[in-house]
């Protein structure tokens, strides 16, 4: 198994783990974290692809993409956290559904 | 000067709103409104000039900063791009005019102006992008500004709807980005012109396109991944609802069309276009039924969007076979995107006028609206004509093209879906418009906080858009010609 394959496998696994958590965890902080894990998975795949070319120097283009992706992810995470905080202030719960209100109270304080 | 503008046109179309946005933020409420209006007015000649240039000279390529591929970012303009930029600019102008009256000088809505200008610029950048990674960045820009606009009022429902929208949007973008990574890994390029030559339907190619398609379908809110759309579009402030339904969902749809019709050869991926067509058909039927069952006007209009998005996806199965059917499907699908943009923005703006004036949008409490707000009732009714697809509206031309395409390709069942969808649209439109022109009900009192008639700019902005959607069917031929300029090889084989 080549280095690229390993990175692609690990990255895909991270992506799926994040996806699973996003769908099963009601708490908004968990959901934001889950998306972060998924994006790390995508970045892993990209970093692995950069090593696909032979020789001592990796392909710089995927690296540039990862950097751009990190900038996008940082900004959207900050925004999502601000939105989650505001939802908690307004509704007293940090979940999308009122049914998950307990989770919000236990973790939001 | 004129020559310089002509050469820099693709960049200017993006730069005008992107320059205005931070200015509108820095200079505050009073100036924000004026800057938005100036940017909206400046964009009009630019978008028209861009369309004219494309018709005269064919596809335009612009190397940002003179770098060129593969390191630089290229802007590419063909007929499809020019049409989308044009409709964004026209709808954008009237939404801006409407918002001037809707938000007024109120300090708490001061962020509307910079966010709206960012959204506008991002949409233009998306339509002009020549590579699939830049498309990812633009998708995120569009989503972030759209989410912020949904939550603008800070009402509970709006905040929760914004969050749901945001999670769906980020997830969609990640799926798309993973696909981009695989494409680059397998074929060594993100430039769409290059990919056209090298993309194959091997395992990696299929996996990449599948991931990108899932992400974009989620972002376009195609049934059954539409769950986030009705709350987000109905709880947003009405000018924002109009932009989301009219333009933002078309952004991710645009990328899907680019990928499947322009870059990949759909013949090499059998089944995908049929699946997209079946989901689109289900969206038409299911969305229309849901629209009919809603109690609130804005929810009805939002579910109508779920249904109308379905028509867009009929483009994929109809275009696959090539030939005259493909050309008709291409024109019909894109023409539908345009006429829906005009009509749906008119509907949401009209609904917003009702909500702002009477303090509620319960459908059973809006009987006799035509006597209290005749222009708004008229705007909603005329927009409804396009939703139903009656002649001479733009919706009629679009559906006519799709029906032609389905008969030419021998797949008549898509035509049956189009006709059924029109009848269902008539049901939900008349459910609202009928009482509008009927007996007045008691609920129709001006809301006490800002009683009295709405500013004329709000009412007329909705009416102009609705009339635009209506006459599009009569004056639509130049637009159809523009859609076919430098069209993808699959659909350009035969031209009418």
mmCIF file of N, CA and C in Angstrom, chain B residues 307-397:
data_model
loop_
_atom_site.group_PDB
_atom_site.id
_atom_site.type_symbol
_atom_site.label_atom_id
_atom_site.label_comp_id
_atom_site.label_asym_id
_atom_site.label_seq_id
_atom_site.Cartn_x
_atom_site.Cartn_y
_atom_site.Cartn_z
ATOM 1 N N UNK B 307 -40.836 22.256 -5.460
ATOM 2 C CA UNK B 307 -41.437 21.652 -6.650
ATOM 3 C C UNK B 307 -40.765 22.146 -7.925
ATOM 4 N N UNK B 308 -40.542 23.460 -8.001
ATOM 5 C CA UNK B 308 -40.002 24.023 -9.237
ATOM 6 C C UNK B 308 -38.553 23.613 -9.477
ATOM 7 N N UNK B 309 -37.815 23.342 -8.381
ATOM 8 C CA UNK B 309 -36.448 22.834 -8.536
ATOM 9 C C UNK B 309 -36.483 21.509 -9.292
ATOM 10 N N UNK B 310 -37.556 20.738 -9.072
ATOM 11 C CA UNK B 310 -37.696 19.461 -9.754
ATOM 12 C C UNK B 310 -37.623 19.586 -11.269
ATOM 13 N N UNK B 311 -38.255 20.627 -11.821
ATOM 14 C CA UNK B 311 -38.229 20.806 -13.282
ATOM 15 C C UNK B 311 -36.807 20.940 -13.805
ATOM 16 N N UNK B 312 -35.967 21.667 -13.009
ATOM 17 C CA UNK B 312 -34.599 21.882 -13.452
ATOM 18 C C UNK B 312 -33.905 20.549 -13.712
ATOM 19 N N UNK B 313 -34.223 19.543 -12.885
ATOM 20 C CA UNK B 313 -33.505 18.271 -12.981
ATOM 21 C C UNK B 313 -34.006 17.389 -14.113
ATOM 22 N N UNK B 314 -35.125 17.766 -14.738
ATOM 23 C CA UNK B 314 -35.555 17.017 -15.921
ATOM 24 C C UNK B 314 -34.579 17.253 -17.064
ATOM 25 N N UNK B 315 -33.774 18.332 -16.944
ATOM 26 C CA UNK B 315 -32.773 18.613 -17.966
ATOM 27 C C UNK B 315 -31.847 17.412 -18.164
ATOM 28 N N UNK B 316 -31.487 16.727 -17.067
ATOM 29 C CA UNK B 316 -30.448 15.697 -17.167
ATOM 30 C C UNK B 316 -30.854 14.482 -18.012
ATOM 31 N N UNK B 317 -32.013 13.849 -17.743
ATOM 32 C CA UNK B 317 -32.361 12.710 -18.603
ATOM 33 C C UNK B 317 -32.632 13.139 -20.046
ATOM 34 N N UNK B 318 -33.195 14.341 -20.232
ATOM 35 C CA UNK B 318 -33.588 14.757 -21.582
ATOM 36 C C UNK B 318 -32.385 15.126 -22.437
ATOM 37 N N UNK B 319 -31.300 15.528 -21.790
ATOM 38 C CA UNK B 319 -30.143 16.001 -22.536
ATOM 39 C C UNK B 319 -29.222 14.841 -22.925
ATOM 40 N N UNK B 320 -29.387 13.704 -22.244
ATOM 41 C CA UNK B 320 -28.415 12.620 -22.371
ATOM 42 C C UNK B 320 -28.298 12.074 -23.792
ATOM 43 N N UNK B 321 -29.440 11.989 -24.504
ATOM 44 C CA UNK B 321 -29.420 11.345 -25.816
ATOM 45 C C UNK B 321 -28.780 12.191 -26.910
ATOM 46 N N UNK B 322 -28.519 13.470 -26.648
ATOM 47 C CA UNK B 322 -27.967 14.340 -27.675
ATOM 48 C C UNK B 322 -29.003 14.724 -28.714
ATOM 49 N N UNK B 323 -28.534 15.351 -29.803
ATOM 50 C CA UNK B 323 -29.418 15.720 -30.899
ATOM 51 C C UNK B 323 -30.338 16.879 -30.577
ATOM 52 N N UNK B 324 -31.409 16.996 -31.355
ATOM 53 C CA UNK B 324 -32.353 18.101 -31.193
ATOM 54 C C UNK B 324 -33.002 18.082 -29.814
ATOM 55 N N UNK B 325 -33.311 16.882 -29.303
ATOM 56 C CA UNK B 325 -33.926 16.778 -27.979
ATOM 57 C C UNK B 325 -33.026 17.408 -26.920
ATOM 58 N N UNK B 326 -31.712 17.151 -27.038
ATOM 59 C CA UNK B 326 -30.778 17.700 -26.053
ATOM 60 C C UNK B 326 -30.768 19.223 -26.114
ATOM 61 N N UNK B 327 -30.763 19.766 -27.346
ATOM 62 C CA UNK B 327 -30.758 21.224 -27.481
ATOM 63 C C UNK B 327 -32.023 21.823 -26.864
ATOM 64 N N UNK B 328 -33.177 21.189 -27.123
ATOM 65 C CA UNK B 328 -34.428 21.701 -26.564
ATOM 66 C C UNK B 328 -34.444 21.595 -25.044
ATOM 67 N N UNK B 329 -33.933 20.487 -24.521
ATOM 68 C CA UNK B 329 -33.901 20.314 -23.065
ATOM 69 C C UNK B 329 -32.979 21.340 -22.425
ATOM 70 N N UNK B 330 -31.839 21.582 -23.077
ATOM 71 C CA UNK B 330 -30.872 22.572 -22.579
ATOM 72 C C UNK B 330 -31.520 23.952 -22.492
ATOM 73 N N UNK B 331 -32.184 24.351 -23.589
ATOM 74 C CA UNK B 331 -32.839 25.653 -23.592
ATOM 75 C C UNK B 331 -33.981 25.689 -22.574
ATOM 76 N N UNK B 332 -34.772 24.614 -22.531
ATOM 77 C CA UNK B 332 -35.919 24.576 -21.625
ATOM 78 C C UNK B 332 -35.489 24.651 -20.169
ATOM 79 N N UNK B 333 -34.473 23.856 -19.804
ATOM 80 C CA UNK B 333 -34.019 23.823 -18.412
ATOM 81 C C UNK B 333 -33.503 25.172 -17.953
ATOM 82 N N UNK B 334 -32.649 25.778 -18.781
ATOM 83 C CA UNK B 334 -32.061 27.055 -18.373
ATOM 84 C C UNK B 334 -33.108 28.170 -18.416
ATOM 85 N N UNK B 335 -33.983 28.111 -19.427
ATOM 86 C CA UNK B 335 -35.051 29.105 -19.499
ATOM 87 C C UNK B 335 -35.957 28.998 -18.275
ATOM 88 N N UNK B 336 -36.169 27.766 -17.804
ATOM 89 C CA UNK B 336 -36.971 27.599 -16.595
ATOM 90 C C UNK B 336 -36.297 28.218 -15.391
ATOM 91 N N UNK B 337 -34.960 28.058 -15.310
ATOM 92 C CA UNK B 337 -34.222 28.681 -14.199
ATOM 93 C C UNK B 337 -34.436 30.189 -14.216
ATOM 94 N N UNK B 338 -34.427 30.783 -15.414
ATOM 95 C CA UNK B 338 -34.583 32.235 -15.530
ATOM 96 C C UNK B 338 -36.003 32.667 -15.165
ATOM 97 N N UNK B 339 -36.996 32.022 -15.761
ATOM 98 C CA UNK B 339 -38.368 32.483 -15.519
ATOM 99 C C UNK B 339 -38.780 32.198 -14.078
ATOM 100 N N UNK B 340 -38.292 31.081 -13.523
ATOM 101 C CA UNK B 340 -38.593 30.820 -12.114
ATOM 102 C C UNK B 340 -37.947 31.868 -11.216
ATOM 103 N N UNK B 341 -36.733 32.305 -11.574
ATOM 104 C CA UNK B 341 -36.064 33.322 -10.767
ATOM 105 C C UNK B 341 -36.906 34.595 -10.703
ATOM 106 N N UNK B 342 -37.422 35.025 -11.862
ATOM 107 C CA UNK B 342 -38.231 36.247 -11.880
ATOM 108 C C UNK B 342 -39.537 36.043 -11.115
ATOM 109 N N UNK B 343 -40.243 34.954 -11.404
ATOM 110 C CA UNK B 343 -41.571 34.757 -10.814
ATOM 111 C C UNK B 343 -41.487 34.487 -9.317
ATOM 112 N N UNK B 344 -40.488 33.664 -8.903
ATOM 113 C CA UNK B 344 -40.424 33.319 -7.497
ATOM 114 C C UNK B 344 -40.002 34.504 -6.651
ATOM 115 N N UNK B 345 -39.083 35.337 -7.181
ATOM 116 C CA UNK B 345 -38.714 36.523 -6.404
ATOM 117 C C UNK B 345 -39.930 37.447 -6.285
ATOM 118 N N UNK B 346 -40.710 37.568 -7.360
ATOM 119 C CA UNK B 346 -41.926 38.391 -7.286
ATOM 120 C C UNK B 346 -42.873 37.866 -6.216
ATOM 121 N N UNK B 347 -43.048 36.530 -6.159
ATOM 122 C CA UNK B 347 -43.958 35.936 -5.170
ATOM 123 C C UNK B 347 -43.498 36.212 -3.744
ATOM 124 N N UNK B 348 -42.207 36.006 -3.489
ATOM 125 C CA UNK B 348 -41.715 36.214 -2.124
ATOM 126 C C UNK B 348 -41.775 37.689 -1.738
ATOM 127 N N UNK B 349 -41.490 38.569 -2.702
ATOM 128 C CA UNK B 349 -41.553 40.000 -2.389
ATOM 129 C C UNK B 349 -43.003 40.401 -2.086
ATOM 130 N N UNK B 350 -43.936 39.866 -2.883
ATOM 131 C CA UNK B 350 -45.347 40.173 -2.625
ATOM 132 C C UNK B 350 -45.764 39.638 -1.257
ATOM 133 N N UNK B 351 -45.352 38.404 -0.948
ATOM 134 C CA UNK B 351 -45.683 37.827 0.359
ATOM 135 C C UNK B 351 -45.083 38.668 1.481
ATOM 136 N N UNK B 352 -43.876 39.208 1.231
ATOM 137 C CA UNK B 352 -43.234 40.041 2.241
ATOM 138 C C UNK B 352 -44.001 41.332 2.482
ATOM 139 N N UNK B 353 -44.541 41.917 1.408
ATOM 140 C CA UNK B 353 -45.348 43.127 1.563
ATOM 141 C C UNK B 353 -46.571 42.834 2.418
ATOM 142 N N UNK B 354 -47.217 41.686 2.163
ATOM 143 C CA UNK B 354 -48.390 41.290 2.947
ATOM 144 C C UNK B 354 -48.017 41.146 4.417
ATOM 145 N N UNK B 355 -46.892 40.440 4.658
ATOM 146 C CA UNK B 355 -46.459 40.173 6.036
ATOM 147 C C UNK B 355 -46.111 41.479 6.762
ATOM 148 N N UNK B 356 -45.434 42.377 6.064
ATOM 149 C CA UNK B 356 -45.021 43.628 6.699
ATOM 150 C C UNK B 356 -46.232 44.509 7.010
ATOM 151 N N UNK B 357 -47.245 44.464 6.141
ATOM 152 C CA UNK B 357 -48.359 45.388 6.327
ATOM 153 C C UNK B 357 -49.401 44.853 7.287
ATOM 154 N N UNK B 358 -49.730 43.556 7.171
ATOM 155 C CA UNK B 358 -50.833 43.025 7.968
ATOM 156 C C UNK B 358 -50.360 42.230 9.179
ATOM 157 N N UNK B 359 -49.045 42.047 9.296
ATOM 158 C CA UNK B 359 -48.520 41.405 10.483
ATOM 159 C C UNK B 359 -48.692 39.905 10.521
ATOM 160 N N UNK B 360 -49.259 39.305 9.498
ATOM 161 C CA UNK B 360 -49.372 37.844 9.459
ATOM 162 C C UNK B 360 -49.423 37.407 8.003
ATOM 163 N N UNK B 361 -49.181 36.107 7.759
ATOM 164 C CA UNK B 361 -49.335 35.618 6.390
ATOM 165 C C UNK B 361 -50.146 34.319 6.377
ATOM 166 N N UNK B 362 -51.127 34.221 7.304
ATOM 167 C CA UNK B 362 -52.023 33.057 7.293
ATOM 168 C C UNK B 362 -52.915 33.148 6.057
ATOM 169 N N UNK B 363 -52.915 32.072 5.281
ATOM 170 C CA UNK B 363 -53.601 32.134 3.992
ATOM 171 C C UNK B 363 -55.097 32.370 4.179
ATOM 172 N N UNK B 364 -55.689 31.718 5.196
ATOM 173 C CA UNK B 364 -57.144 31.890 5.355
ATOM 174 C C UNK B 364 -57.503 33.275 5.893
ATOM 175 N N UNK B 365 -56.505 34.060 6.264
ATOM 176 C CA UNK B 365 -56.790 35.414 6.739
ATOM 177 C C UNK B 365 -56.469 36.476 5.709
ATOM 178 N N UNK B 366 -56.300 36.068 4.455
ATOM 179 C CA UNK B 366 -55.892 37.041 3.443
ATOM 180 C C UNK B 366 -56.962 37.256 2.372
ATOM 181 N N UNK B 367 -58.198 36.807 2.637
ATOM 182 C CA UNK B 367 -59.273 37.003 1.660
ATOM 183 C C UNK B 367 -59.508 38.478 1.395
ATOM 184 N N UNK B 368 -59.785 38.823 0.151
ATOM 185 C CA UNK B 368 -60.094 40.203 -0.187
ATOM 186 C C UNK B 368 -58.878 41.106 -0.232
ATOM 187 N N UNK B 369 -57.700 40.522 -0.316
ATOM 188 C CA UNK B 369 -56.471 41.308 -0.331
ATOM 189 C C UNK B 369 -56.439 42.293 -1.494
ATOM 190 N N UNK B 370 -57.074 41.912 -2.598
ATOM 191 C CA UNK B 370 -56.978 42.740 -3.806
ATOM 192 C C UNK B 370 -57.568 44.133 -3.586
ATOM 193 N N UNK B 371 -58.477 44.272 -2.608
ATOM 194 C CA UNK B 371 -59.055 45.589 -2.380
ATOM 195 C C UNK B 371 -58.143 46.463 -1.535
ATOM 196 N N UNK B 372 -57.371 45.808 -0.611
ATOM 197 C CA UNK B 372 -56.506 46.584 0.266
ATOM 198 C C UNK B 372 -55.135 46.826 -0.356
ATOM 199 N N UNK B 373 -54.635 45.837 -1.080
ATOM 200 C CA UNK B 373 -53.303 45.968 -1.682
ATOM 201 C C UNK B 373 -53.370 45.417 -3.104
ATOM 202 N N UNK B 374 -54.005 46.163 -4.017
ATOM 203 C CA UNK B 374 -54.253 45.614 -5.353
ATOM 204 C C UNK B 374 -52.971 45.277 -6.126
ATOM 205 N N UNK B 375 -51.954 46.130 -5.990
ATOM 206 C CA UNK B 375 -50.735 45.890 -6.765
ATOM 207 C C UNK B 375 -50.069 44.598 -6.322
ATOM 208 N N UNK B 376 -50.035 44.380 -5.001
ATOM 209 C CA UNK B 376 -49.391 43.181 -4.480
ATOM 210 C C UNK B 376 -50.162 41.932 -4.868
ATOM 211 N N UNK B 377 -51.503 41.987 -4.762
ATOM 212 C CA UNK B 377 -52.309 40.828 -5.159
ATOM 213 C C UNK B 377 -52.103 40.521 -6.634
ATOM 214 N N UNK B 378 -52.008 41.575 -7.440
ATOM 215 C CA UNK B 378 -51.788 41.409 -8.867
ATOM 216 C C UNK B 378 -50.424 40.784 -9.144
ATOM 217 N N UNK B 379 -49.389 41.265 -8.443
ATOM 218 C CA UNK B 379 -48.039 40.731 -8.631
ATOM 219 C C UNK B 379 -48.020 39.238 -8.329
ATOM 220 N N UNK B 380 -48.668 38.844 -7.215
ATOM 221 C CA UNK B 380 -48.673 37.433 -6.840
ATOM 222 C C UNK B 380 -49.399 36.608 -7.900
ATOM 223 N N UNK B 381 -50.533 37.126 -8.370
ATOM 224 C CA UNK B 381 -51.311 36.405 -9.371
ATOM 225 C C UNK B 381 -50.555 36.226 -10.679
ATOM 226 N N UNK B 382 -49.898 37.301 -11.139
ATOM 227 C CA UNK B 382 -49.157 37.220 -12.406
ATOM 228 C C UNK B 382 -47.984 36.252 -12.286
ATOM 229 N N UNK B 383 -47.297 36.294 -11.122
ATOM 230 C CA UNK B 383 -46.202 35.350 -10.909
ATOM 231 C C UNK B 383 -46.744 33.928 -10.933
ATOM 232 N N UNK B 384 -47.973 33.756 -10.408
ATOM 233 C CA UNK B 384 -48.606 32.438 -10.409
ATOM 234 C C UNK B 384 -48.820 31.905 -11.817
ATOM 235 N N UNK B 385 -49.076 32.807 -12.776
ATOM 236 C CA UNK B 385 -49.270 32.373 -14.164
ATOM 237 C C UNK B 385 -48.018 31.678 -14.688
ATOM 238 N N UNK B 386 -46.849 32.235 -14.325
ATOM 239 C CA UNK B 386 -45.595 31.598 -14.753
ATOM 240 C C UNK B 386 -45.374 30.270 -14.043
ATOM 241 N N UNK B 387 -45.736 30.201 -12.740
ATOM 242 C CA UNK B 387 -45.594 28.932 -12.014
ATOM 243 C C UNK B 387 -46.416 27.839 -12.679
ATOM 244 N N UNK B 388 -47.631 28.212 -13.124
ATOM 245 C CA UNK B 388 -48.500 27.215 -13.754
ATOM 246 C C UNK B 388 -48.018 26.874 -15.158
ATOM 247 N N UNK B 389 -47.273 27.804 -15.759
ATOM 248 C CA UNK B 389 -46.783 27.566 -17.113
ATOM 249 C C UNK B 389 -47.817 27.848 -18.180
ATOM 250 N N UNK B 390 -48.673 28.850 -17.938
ATOM 251 C CA UNK B 390 -49.668 29.213 -18.944
ATOM 252 C C UNK B 390 -49.034 30.158 -19.969
ATOM 253 N N UNK B 391 -49.459 30.104 -21.244
ATOM 254 C CA UNK B 391 -48.961 31.085 -22.190
ATOM 255 C C UNK B 391 -49.490 32.464 -21.818
ATOM 256 N N UNK B 392 -48.783 33.543 -22.092
ATOM 257 C CA UNK B 392 -47.505 33.609 -22.813
ATOM 258 C C UNK B 392 -46.306 33.659 -21.869
ATOM 259 N N UNK B 393 -46.403 33.118 -20.680
ATOM 260 C CA UNK B 393 -45.359 33.342 -19.667
ATOM 261 C C UNK B 393 -44.060 32.618 -20.015
ATOM 262 N N UNK B 394 -42.979 33.030 -19.305
ATOM 263 C CA UNK B 394 -41.694 32.366 -19.461
ATOM 264 C C UNK B 394 -41.781 30.900 -19.061
ATOM 265 N N UNK B 395 -42.591 30.619 -18.034
ATOM 266 C CA UNK B 395 -42.771 29.241 -17.599
ATOM 267 C C UNK B 395 -43.361 28.369 -18.698
ATOM 268 N N UNK B 396 -44.228 28.956 -19.516
ATOM 269 C CA UNK B 396 -44.824 28.206 -20.621
ATOM 270 C C UNK B 396 -43.759 27.815 -21.650
ATOM 271 N N UNK B 397 -42.917 28.786 -22.025
ATOM 272 C CA UNK B 397 -41.875 28.497 -23.021
ATOM 273 C C UNK B 397 -40.952 27.394 -22.505
#
